[in-house]
């Protein structure tokens, strides 16, 4: 079985890539070892660049129609002051959103299928097909208990932190983080929040994120502290950290109803891997992961999915080389700032300066995305192969 592209991993990065590839006229297979519509660990928050893209791709209306509340402001709570920044209309975006992942990923997968991609769940890719010149030519996978070999011009690994594709191609790490935060979160009813809220204390931070039918409330601490204090009692640690940072938020939780158990992520240091090679590419956490403390991971994933597909659709090695350069340019400073924020060693003044720098980088990212040509330019002649 032969395709123009096989995308491994049907979360937001992989589903977005499959959607856009299919719209170029490519024959696309999107596979995932999990099940359709499953939830996953997530910060939920979409930044302006991600909302711009979802609107441009025509999938934002489905997310809004599902009851995802609009986010009209972001509040930063520091030790000495609180700063609220309204979401001003720019680049056609007048609100942000934080959909549950079972919704976001499903909407993207459905759009990919509607655009012509073939979608299969329960498929575990465990090896690559590689020719005598070292170029990836496809994958070997177990599908419904049967071994299948699937051929493609391009294999895209969007299979997460422990990416099989990244391991099999030996993707080198080109940047490494020094710090990591551990995070606990849950979902609450009757916690009023019409905007993102990030609050910072001494060695910990918390936040509230309005999502579908609930507010996600999280607490983050350095990974070493997470390992010491959770130890089988996540709810107690979660409430203790929230109380330390903001007694006011803790009091609101006393009056609210917890809808789901506490979930957690102990944290790992971030990385940027080389994301392209002969016949392969990486997306999402497979190629680039930074600490969730800045809630920018979904925006990274959607941004890079579009940039990669635009490069692949041009059909040249130079285009993919340019993609690698652009991705690193847009990622490097965001990565460095996130790593410094995840250190928890800041003062109020230092942290505010980091946030201002992060905001400038996000603005640069949005300008770059807004300046891209409209997507129909990606329609390619059938005789032009995808770049590898």
XYZ file of C-alpha atoms in Angstrom:
388
model
C 0.000 0.000 0.000
C 1.537 3.297 -1.099
C 0.774 6.853 0.009
C 2.276 10.270 -0.546
C 2.504 10.694 3.220
C 1.955 8.605 6.337
C 1.369 10.564 9.530
C 2.008 8.632 12.748
C 0.000 10.115 15.613
C -3.517 11.555 15.340
C -3.347 14.207 18.046
C -3.468 17.900 17.164
C -0.108 18.068 15.345
C -0.576 14.922 13.275
C -4.249 15.500 12.555
C -3.533 19.064 11.413
C -0.758 17.866 9.118
C -2.993 15.142 7.641
C -5.785 17.673 7.105
C -3.543 20.133 5.277
C -1.712 17.472 3.273
C -5.006 16.019 2.095
C -6.093 19.466 0.953
C -3.034 19.662 -1.285
C -4.302 16.581 -3.101
C -1.837 14.204 -1.450
C -2.779 10.615 -0.648
C -2.506 10.617 3.144
C -2.725 7.890 5.766
C -3.155 9.047 9.387
C -2.586 6.314 11.985
C -2.678 6.229 15.763
C -2.163 3.447 18.290
C -4.960 4.813 20.496
C -8.702 5.196 20.042
C -10.787 7.894 18.402
C -11.949 10.706 20.659
C -9.700 9.904 23.644
C -8.591 12.625 26.037
C -4.952 13.374 26.836
C -2.839 15.498 29.179
C -2.941 19.088 28.012
C -2.723 22.743 28.954
C -5.686 23.374 26.586
C -4.836 27.041 26.036
C -4.608 28.267 22.460
C -2.654 31.420 21.774
C -3.460 33.899 19.004
C -1.423 32.079 16.359
C -3.317 28.829 16.914
C -6.731 30.527 16.778
C -5.701 32.316 13.578
C -4.815 28.976 11.989
C -7.938 27.125 13.113
C -10.052 29.949 11.693
C -8.091 29.912 8.434
C -8.524 26.141 8.134
C -12.266 26.433 8.687
C -12.388 24.285 11.850
C -12.755 26.958 14.529
C -16.562 27.185 14.114
C -16.935 23.540 15.167
C -14.873 24.200 18.298
C -16.927 27.276 19.166
C -20.207 25.480 18.434
C -19.220 22.740 20.899
C -19.455 25.279 23.707
C -15.820 26.279 24.048
C -15.938 29.591 25.939
C -14.186 32.626 24.455
C -11.229 33.988 26.406
C -11.236 37.786 26.436
C -8.285 38.547 28.714
C -5.166 37.178 30.354
C -4.351 38.059 33.976
C -0.875 37.778 35.459
C -0.763 37.711 39.238
C 2.625 38.622 40.677
C 3.636 38.988 44.306
C 3.207 42.762 44.334
C 0.612 43.402 41.634
C -1.936 41.951 39.216
C -1.925 42.848 35.529
C -4.839 42.099 33.185
C -4.246 42.254 29.453
C -7.356 42.322 27.213
C -7.367 40.257 24.023
C -7.533 43.002 21.428
C -8.777 42.199 17.907
C -5.777 41.604 15.662
C -5.253 39.482 12.551
C -8.922 38.533 12.599
C -8.721 37.100 16.133
C -10.820 38.765 18.848
C -10.837 35.925 21.408
C -8.756 32.953 22.448
C -10.046 29.449 23.233
C -9.009 26.460 25.337
C -10.872 23.380 24.049
C -10.655 19.996 25.718
C -8.332 17.778 23.742
C -10.980 15.150 23.089
C -12.777 17.919 21.192
C -9.851 19.657 19.457
C -8.168 16.481 18.253
C -11.465 14.940 17.124
C -12.439 18.038 15.130
C -9.071 18.017 13.350
C -9.240 14.271 12.642
C -12.763 14.601 11.274
C -11.678 17.497 9.049
C -8.725 15.430 7.806
C -11.034 12.541 6.911
C -13.496 14.920 5.224
C -10.587 16.303 3.182
C -9.697 12.841 1.888
C -7.164 11.466 4.390
C -7.497 7.817 5.337
C -7.643 7.486 9.147
C -6.932 4.298 11.103
C -6.814 3.800 14.866
C -5.324 0.864 16.748
C -2.258 0.842 14.482
C 1.099 0.508 16.245
C 4.077 1.556 14.111
C 7.244 -0.135 15.329
C 9.697 0.020 12.426
C 10.591 1.943 9.292
C 11.082 0.876 5.710
C 14.456 2.254 4.625
C 16.080 1.893 1.190
C 19.723 1.186 0.417
C 20.511 4.908 0.418
C 19.144 5.455 3.933
C 15.962 7.163 2.843
C 12.771 6.338 4.733
C 10.241 4.778 2.376
C 7.430 3.823 4.708
C 6.590 2.054 7.953
C 6.027 -1.411 9.332
C 3.071 -1.626 11.696
C 0.748 -3.975 13.520
C -2.854 -3.349 12.526
C -5.643 -5.522 13.994
C -3.068 -8.151 14.890
C -1.602 -8.322 11.386
C 1.799 -7.075 10.274
C 1.510 -4.527 7.471
C 4.122 -2.705 5.430
C 2.966 0.699 4.245
C 4.979 2.716 1.737
C 5.127 6.498 1.463
C 7.206 9.332 0.052
C 7.167 11.019 3.448
C 6.721 9.634 6.979
C 5.763 12.215 9.600
C 6.271 11.331 13.250
C 3.718 13.178 15.372
C 3.790 10.504 18.050
C 4.574 12.494 21.153
C 7.262 12.769 23.809
C 8.382 9.159 23.447
C 8.280 9.245 19.672
C 9.007 5.935 17.976
C 9.744 7.738 14.711
C 12.256 10.106 16.336
C 14.017 7.122 17.920
C 14.095 5.082 14.730
C 15.527 7.897 12.583
C 17.973 8.902 15.314
C 16.851 12.546 15.235
C 19.624 14.556 16.918
C 18.838 17.023 19.683
C 19.885 20.561 18.756
C 18.776 22.324 21.958
C 18.202 21.095 25.509
C 16.452 22.713 28.450
C 17.891 22.869 31.956
C 14.711 22.996 34.037
C 11.319 21.357 34.292
C 8.110 21.813 36.228
C 5.758 19.175 37.555
C 2.069 19.985 37.175
C -1.152 18.796 38.796
C -4.560 19.832 37.474
C -8.247 19.095 37.648
C -11.567 20.448 36.374
C -14.020 22.421 38.490
C -17.599 23.559 38.208
C -18.697 26.998 39.445
C -15.204 28.513 39.340
C -15.888 31.729 37.469
C -13.187 32.508 34.943
C -13.711 34.377 31.672
C -10.009 34.625 30.893
C -6.690 32.929 31.339
C -5.217 33.535 34.787
C -1.601 32.807 35.715
C -0.565 33.461 39.340
C 3.007 33.211 40.614
C 4.230 32.643 44.156
C 7.438 31.643 45.869
C 8.579 28.511 44.014
C 5.151 27.646 42.588
C 2.551 28.884 40.136
C -1.128 28.206 39.542
C -3.607 29.057 36.839
C -7.218 28.879 35.730
C -8.229 28.076 32.159
C -11.892 28.144 31.070
C -12.646 25.122 28.900
C -15.678 23.119 27.816
C -18.150 22.904 30.676
C -15.551 23.508 33.385
C -12.524 25.478 34.490
C -9.155 23.747 34.444
C -7.200 24.738 37.565
C -3.528 23.772 37.628
C -0.615 24.049 40.024
C 3.045 23.788 39.000
C 6.238 23.407 41.040
C 9.818 22.403 40.212
C 10.009 18.742 39.208
C 12.168 17.858 42.221
C 9.505 19.185 44.577
C 6.798 17.386 42.615
C 8.642 14.084 43.075
C 9.037 14.670 46.823
C 5.552 15.830 47.658
C 3.083 13.984 45.437
C 4.045 10.406 46.377
C 0.614 8.861 45.981
C -1.293 11.833 47.414
C -1.841 14.133 44.426
C -5.011 15.828 45.714
C -3.392 16.891 48.990
C -0.321 18.268 47.193
C -2.486 19.993 44.585
C -4.616 21.827 47.134
C -1.567 22.701 49.256
C 0.246 24.315 46.332
C -2.847 26.293 45.315
C -3.310 27.505 48.894
C 0.345 28.594 49.077
C 0.131 30.681 45.916
C -3.390 32.068 46.254
C -5.627 31.615 49.291
C -8.321 33.398 47.263
C -8.351 30.723 44.547
C -8.271 28.009 47.222
C -11.334 29.583 48.843
C -13.138 29.549 45.494
C -12.428 25.826 45.186
C -13.968 25.264 48.628
C -17.246 26.536 47.169
C -16.871 24.708 43.840
C -17.390 21.115 42.720
C -14.453 19.022 41.478
C -15.549 17.210 38.324
C -12.609 14.900 37.643
C -9.696 13.352 39.555
C -6.405 15.223 39.760
C -4.073 14.410 36.891
C -0.367 15.115 36.772
C 2.834 15.339 34.783
C 6.138 15.139 36.623
C 7.960 17.132 33.973
C 10.963 16.596 31.743
C 13.518 19.067 30.440
C 12.605 20.523 27.073
C 14.323 19.812 23.772
C 14.369 20.778 20.123
C 15.247 17.942 17.767
C 16.213 18.122 14.138
C 12.840 17.798 12.466
C 13.519 16.675 8.886
C 15.630 14.120 7.078
C 15.526 11.903 3.985
C 11.929 10.753 3.768
C 10.923 11.757 7.311
C 9.814 14.688 9.455
C 8.792 15.259 13.067
C 5.946 17.344 14.477
C 4.560 18.278 17.870
C 6.293 16.914 20.961
C 8.132 14.385 18.790
C 10.291 17.190 17.416
C 9.977 20.043 19.883
C 8.913 20.101 23.511
C 9.103 22.944 25.980
C 7.809 23.038 29.521
C 3.998 23.396 29.755
C 4.374 26.332 32.157
C 3.924 28.795 29.256
C 0.978 26.845 27.747
C 2.279 27.247 24.205
C 2.580 23.613 23.110
C -0.613 23.336 21.029
C 0.215 26.593 19.283
C 3.684 25.208 18.458
C 2.139 22.020 17.090
C -0.362 23.728 14.788
C 2.182 26.293 13.591
C 4.748 23.653 12.640
C 2.146 21.401 10.988
C 1.244 24.160 8.551
C 4.833 25.228 7.933
C 5.895 21.638 7.252
C 3.021 20.954 4.862
C 3.675 24.169 2.978
C 7.318 23.118 2.567
C 6.479 19.538 1.555
C 3.927 20.716 -0.990
C 6.570 22.784 -2.788
C 8.331 19.557 -3.682
C 11.947 20.665 -3.176
C 14.691 19.851 -0.729
C 15.370 23.579 -0.413
C 11.830 24.164 0.841
C 12.259 21.609 3.620
C 15.610 23.100 4.535
C 13.911 26.494 4.761
C 11.201 24.987 6.977
C 13.825 23.677 9.389
C 15.417 27.141 9.547
C 12.100 28.964 10.032
C 10.888 26.526 12.690
C 14.067 26.933 14.689
C 14.008 30.716 14.328
C 10.420 30.922 15.616
C 11.047 28.375 18.379
C 14.467 29.143 19.828
C 13.710 32.237 21.908
C 10.315 30.935 23.076
C 12.121 27.770 24.169
C 14.814 29.672 26.085
C 12.317 31.951 27.848
C 10.098 29.031 28.840
C 13.067 27.178 30.268
C 14.000 30.192 32.372
C 10.423 30.587 33.642
C 10.401 26.876 34.563
C 13.439 27.463 36.789
C 11.254 29.153 39.468
C 14.301 31.231 40.435
C 12.885 34.594 39.349
C 11.959 37.743 41.207
C 8.798 39.676 40.317
C 10.701 42.130 38.123
C 12.632 39.372 36.379
C 9.504 37.314 35.749
C 7.673 40.294 34.284
C 10.588 40.939 31.954
C 10.472 37.292 30.847
C 6.743 37.570 30.155
C 7.204 40.745 28.147
C 9.898 39.069 26.062
C 7.669 36.019 25.583
C 4.814 38.248 24.423
C 7.086 39.921 21.869
C 8.104 36.525 20.500
C 4.472 35.396 20.245
C 3.668 38.601 18.357
C 6.509 37.872 15.951
C 5.165 34.350 15.494
C 1.649 35.610 14.739
C 2.961 38.107 12.206
C 4.853 35.329 10.449
C 1.738 33.142 10.274
C -0.503 35.997 9.158
C 1.920 36.852 6.347
C 1.666 33.386 4.784
C -0.136 33.091 1.491
C -3.672 31.720 1.645
C -3.789 27.953 1.791
C -5.166 27.209 -1.705
C -1.700 28.061 -3.050
C -0.638 24.659 -1.748
C -2.607 22.809 -4.423
C 0.144 21.065 -6.383
C 0.235 19.346 -9.786
C -0.089 15.567 -9.515
C 3.328 15.196 -11.146
C 5.131 17.089 -8.375
C 6.174 14.710 -5.536
C 6.226 15.697 -1.910
C 9.652 16.893 -0.819
C 11.645 14.406 1.262
